[in-house]
């Protein structure tokens, strides 16, 4: 089957290891799994990290990329593929399964004509979603939903700061936070991205690192090293910083004195549960929310999408289709 994959890890030239070509066909190991015919898939920063060799042993390459998709299962159902693979008994908290993994890490990913997944990680695709829209939900919108509604402790009327406007998670956070009744502030180095965030619903947008008018109740942090100090300075005493990524680097200065003196809560968050996905899809359907897709490309042109993501100029998501 045709697939987009990483031939080997390359920290210096990640796009140099990107390939489009034949890979072994997807097969279900037993009847608790199904093979989904992929219609569309969403691109994430995780795919760039895999090209760089982060988090994946060298002996697992070549590896088919992709962690989210929409397609058709072996019974003809239109489905959304979940990203976290865990045993069924851990469906309420997949990351607590000691053996949990992600597609494109422990198992081949979704950037292929077909992908094998456990049946229990599938959710029905809402009829009102295109396959491209449905393929861009679990990697970003589900992550944003869990950050805001499960991990942050925010209530309607509270103020949330979203670091790094423009990315898939940040745009989803902005749309969901505005819908939920939060006061939404965002940051970006780019004036164009700040303007785009305000069009998406942010109440105010600030240059990265600039002091805010007042402390916020919670910060949504996915940037890492470049924004960490600002996140700690921006949250009120007793407030929460929810961390779901570190696209600019995972080793900032900790500033532990600020954390303990102000009794800040630093909370990790990864993807989401199937129940959260169902509630997210119901919320999106009720309010007419859809993922913001910057571009849709054929899988054969996947390199163009990776180049745009690497350049950092994307607002929203990039989706691939067959």
XYZ file of C-alpha atoms in Angstrom:
322
model
C 0.000 0.000 0.000
C 1.092 3.602 -0.529
C 2.147 5.585 2.511
C 4.052 8.644 3.728
C 6.835 7.529 6.043
C 10.118 8.383 7.726
C 12.927 6.322 6.234
C 15.271 6.955 9.170
C 15.703 9.581 11.914
C 17.459 12.813 10.952
C 17.727 15.683 13.414
C 19.664 17.836 10.943
C 17.526 17.299 7.825
C 14.093 15.995 8.831
C 12.528 16.485 5.401
C 15.409 14.594 3.817
C 14.131 11.375 5.364
C 10.486 11.894 4.288
C 9.302 9.331 1.720
C 6.152 8.551 -0.275
C 5.953 5.000 -1.582
C 5.047 1.376 -0.968
C 4.940 -0.073 2.533
C 3.655 -3.437 3.828
C -0.132 -3.674 3.880
C -1.960 -2.950 7.136
C -3.261 -6.085 8.835
C -5.377 -6.594 11.949
C -3.631 -8.908 14.470
C -6.969 -10.265 15.757
C -10.709 -9.583 15.622
C -10.481 -6.841 18.272
C -8.729 -4.732 15.621
C -9.967 -3.437 12.290
C -8.326 -2.070 9.174
C -9.605 1.400 8.336
C -9.496 2.677 4.769
C -8.085 6.161 5.221
C -9.885 9.010 3.474
C -8.004 11.914 5.083
C -5.440 12.520 7.812
C -4.180 15.559 9.736
C -0.573 16.720 10.045
C 0.866 17.457 13.498
C 4.164 18.609 14.980
C 4.551 15.075 16.325
C 5.164 13.960 12.734
C 8.062 16.400 12.441
C 9.502 15.126 15.720
C 9.339 11.565 14.383
C 11.320 12.630 11.320
C 13.889 14.131 13.687
C 14.087 10.914 15.700
C 12.524 12.230 18.911
C 10.782 9.576 21.025
C 11.237 6.703 18.586
C 14.115 4.172 18.692
C 16.124 3.931 15.489
C 15.211 0.253 15.056
C 11.525 1.172 14.500
C 12.272 2.960 11.241
C 11.025 3.055 8.532
C 7.839 4.272 10.258
C 4.582 5.351 8.620
C 3.739 8.803 9.956
C 0.401 10.213 11.092
C -1.564 10.050 14.323
C -5.105 11.039 13.335
C -7.414 10.143 10.481
C -10.936 9.737 9.186
C -11.994 6.807 7.063
C -14.158 3.716 6.660
C -13.863 0.603 8.833
C -14.272 -2.997 7.699
C -18.041 -2.837 8.264
C -18.507 0.230 6.065
C -18.868 2.737 8.911
C -17.442 6.246 8.604
C -15.169 6.631 11.617
C -12.659 8.901 13.329
C -9.454 7.210 14.469
C -8.221 7.918 17.991
C -4.510 8.599 18.460
C -3.706 6.845 21.766
C -3.567 3.047 21.685
C -4.294 1.522 25.091
C -6.026 -1.573 26.454
C -9.844 -1.294 26.632
C -9.857 -1.253 30.444
C -7.817 1.966 30.301
C -10.194 3.797 27.961
C -11.131 6.208 30.764
C -7.449 7.289 31.100
C -5.374 5.820 28.230
C -2.056 7.344 29.336
C -2.241 5.363 32.602
C -1.895 2.115 30.679
C 1.797 1.205 31.152
C 1.807 -0.135 27.593
C -0.001 2.786 25.949
C 1.425 4.127 22.731
C 0.566 6.396 19.828
C -0.038 5.614 16.203
C 3.254 6.167 14.332
C 5.164 5.093 17.459
C 4.175 1.613 18.602
C 2.155 0.914 15.469
C 2.242 2.246 11.893
C 0.484 5.591 11.499
C -2.384 6.982 9.474
C -0.550 8.497 6.477
C -1.360 5.412 4.428
C -4.099 3.954 2.288
C -5.091 1.779 5.247
C -4.298 1.669 8.956
C -4.853 -1.074 11.543
C -6.305 0.088 14.877
C -8.165 -1.421 17.857
C -11.913 -1.173 17.338
C -12.418 0.502 20.713
C -10.443 3.625 19.695
C -12.876 4.492 16.883
C -15.681 7.047 17.080
C -18.473 7.591 14.533
C -17.785 10.446 12.151
C -20.545 13.069 12.429
C -22.509 13.315 9.189
C -21.940 17.072 9.023
C -18.155 16.750 8.949
C -16.111 16.213 5.810
C -13.431 13.547 6.080
C -10.767 16.272 6.099
C -12.502 18.062 8.995
C -12.986 14.821 10.915
C -9.325 13.925 10.346
C -8.226 17.107 12.127
C -10.113 16.580 15.401
C -8.239 14.101 17.590
C -4.721 15.539 17.345
C -5.647 19.144 18.151
C -9.296 19.764 19.050
C -9.458 16.803 21.421
C -6.201 17.930 22.997
C -7.631 21.446 23.390
C -10.910 20.121 24.827
C -9.120 18.125 27.525
C -6.842 21.046 28.381
C -9.711 23.490 28.812
C -12.497 21.384 30.282
C -10.754 18.539 32.124
C -7.405 19.923 33.271
C -7.556 23.727 33.661
C -10.173 24.260 36.382
C -11.487 27.249 34.421
C -15.079 28.451 34.701
C -17.039 30.691 32.310
C -15.940 34.288 32.805
C -12.344 33.343 33.689
C -9.422 34.600 31.607
C -7.250 32.143 29.699
C -3.963 32.878 27.950
C -3.148 30.743 24.894
C 0.532 30.822 23.972
C 1.583 30.647 20.329
C -1.432 31.581 18.217
C -1.695 29.978 14.804
C -1.024 26.287 15.385
C -3.694 23.603 15.299
C -3.991 23.266 19.081
C -3.946 27.039 19.598
C -6.683 27.712 17.059
C -8.830 24.953 18.567
C -8.242 26.367 22.052
C -9.264 29.825 20.869
C -12.479 28.623 19.256
C -13.478 26.360 22.165
C -12.575 28.898 24.863
C -14.649 31.612 23.197
C -17.595 29.229 22.796
C -17.349 28.269 26.492
C -17.564 31.867 27.705
C -13.950 32.474 28.752
C -12.119 35.745 28.171
C -9.551 34.662 25.596
C -6.087 36.179 25.249
C -3.441 34.863 22.857
C 0.193 35.569 22.002
C 2.232 35.350 18.821
C 5.425 36.806 17.365
C 3.518 37.413 14.122
C 1.158 40.356 13.669
C -0.666 38.343 10.993
C -1.246 35.444 13.371
C -2.422 37.782 16.126
C -4.947 39.273 13.723
C -6.034 35.801 12.631
C -6.541 34.763 16.272
C -8.796 37.754 16.874
C -10.836 36.813 13.813
C -11.194 33.311 15.303
C -12.598 34.755 18.529
C -9.742 35.927 20.755
C -10.649 39.017 22.760
C -7.078 40.329 22.605
C -3.753 39.285 21.086
C -0.299 40.291 22.364
C 3.276 39.943 21.106
C 5.112 37.056 22.746
C 6.698 37.987 26.057
C 4.880 41.290 26.509
C 3.443 41.963 30.004
C -0.323 41.448 30.108
C -2.869 43.966 31.418
C -3.574 41.699 34.392
C -2.828 38.126 35.532
C -4.820 35.334 33.936
C -6.527 32.387 35.614
C -4.846 29.753 33.459
C -2.310 29.456 30.648
C -2.475 26.927 27.814
C 1.166 26.101 27.038
C 2.294 24.182 23.945
C 5.360 26.202 22.917
C 7.818 25.400 25.694
C 11.179 27.078 26.083
C 10.314 30.289 24.202
C 7.210 31.100 26.283
C 7.634 29.267 29.602
C 8.945 32.230 31.603
C 6.150 34.422 30.256
C 3.562 31.792 31.189
C 4.815 31.737 34.773
C 4.810 35.543 34.973
C 1.324 35.826 33.476
C -0.740 33.498 35.661
C -2.258 34.675 38.934
C -1.245 33.167 42.300
C -2.951 29.794 42.622
C -3.526 29.646 38.872
C -2.876 26.778 36.476
C -0.542 26.196 33.555
C -1.651 23.311 31.353
C 1.213 21.887 29.284
C 0.622 19.794 26.180
C 3.731 20.375 24.081
C 7.082 22.050 23.693
C 7.556 22.920 20.040
C 10.362 25.397 20.816
C 12.192 23.069 23.210
C 11.384 20.964 26.263
C 14.059 22.197 28.682
C 13.305 25.774 29.789
C 14.583 27.206 33.077
C 12.080 25.883 35.623
C 11.741 29.012 37.836
C 10.727 26.783 40.748
C 10.702 29.715 43.166
C 7.859 31.355 41.252
C 5.941 28.060 41.161
C 6.079 27.332 44.887
C 5.842 30.961 46.083
C 2.684 31.591 44.045
C 1.347 28.051 44.587
C 0.958 27.521 40.857
C -0.396 24.297 39.429
C 1.520 22.843 36.455
C -0.610 20.178 34.799
C 0.308 17.884 31.925
C -2.264 16.956 29.287
C -2.061 14.534 26.360
C -4.754 13.958 23.719
C -8.026 12.827 25.322
C -10.366 9.944 26.038
C -13.013 8.457 23.772
C -15.707 9.873 26.055
C -14.145 13.344 25.759
C -14.038 12.891 21.984
C -17.754 12.106 21.862
C -18.568 15.143 24.009
C -16.304 17.324 21.887
C -17.999 16.199 18.669
C -21.423 16.882 20.200
C -20.281 20.376 21.240
C -18.833 21.099 17.791
C -21.986 19.879 16.079
C -24.249 21.917 18.368
C -22.292 25.144 17.821
C -21.347 24.629 14.191
C -17.628 24.440 14.989
C -15.239 22.868 12.497
C -11.440 22.565 12.445
C -9.706 25.479 10.723
C -7.965 23.866 7.763
C -5.184 25.919 6.202
C -4.685 23.538 3.272
C -5.782 20.165 1.888
C -3.175 18.278 -0.118
C -2.943 14.869 -1.784
C -0.759 12.431 0.148
C 1.593 12.410 -2.830
C 2.281 16.115 -2.117
C 2.791 15.611 1.623
C 6.224 17.219 1.509
C 4.603 20.586 0.739
C 2.555 20.332 3.907
C 5.584 19.387 5.994
C 7.508 22.346 4.562
C 4.742 24.740 5.573
C 4.568 23.304 9.083
C 8.343 23.471 9.442
C 8.330 27.119 8.305
C 5.851 27.927 11.079
C 3.557 30.009 8.890
C 0.430 27.855 9.140
C -2.753 29.085 10.829
C -4.880 26.033 11.541
C -4.338 22.512 10.258
C -2.975 20.846 7.139
C -4.907 17.809 5.949
C -3.872 15.128 3.471
C -6.283 13.076 1.374
C -6.276 10.263 -1.214
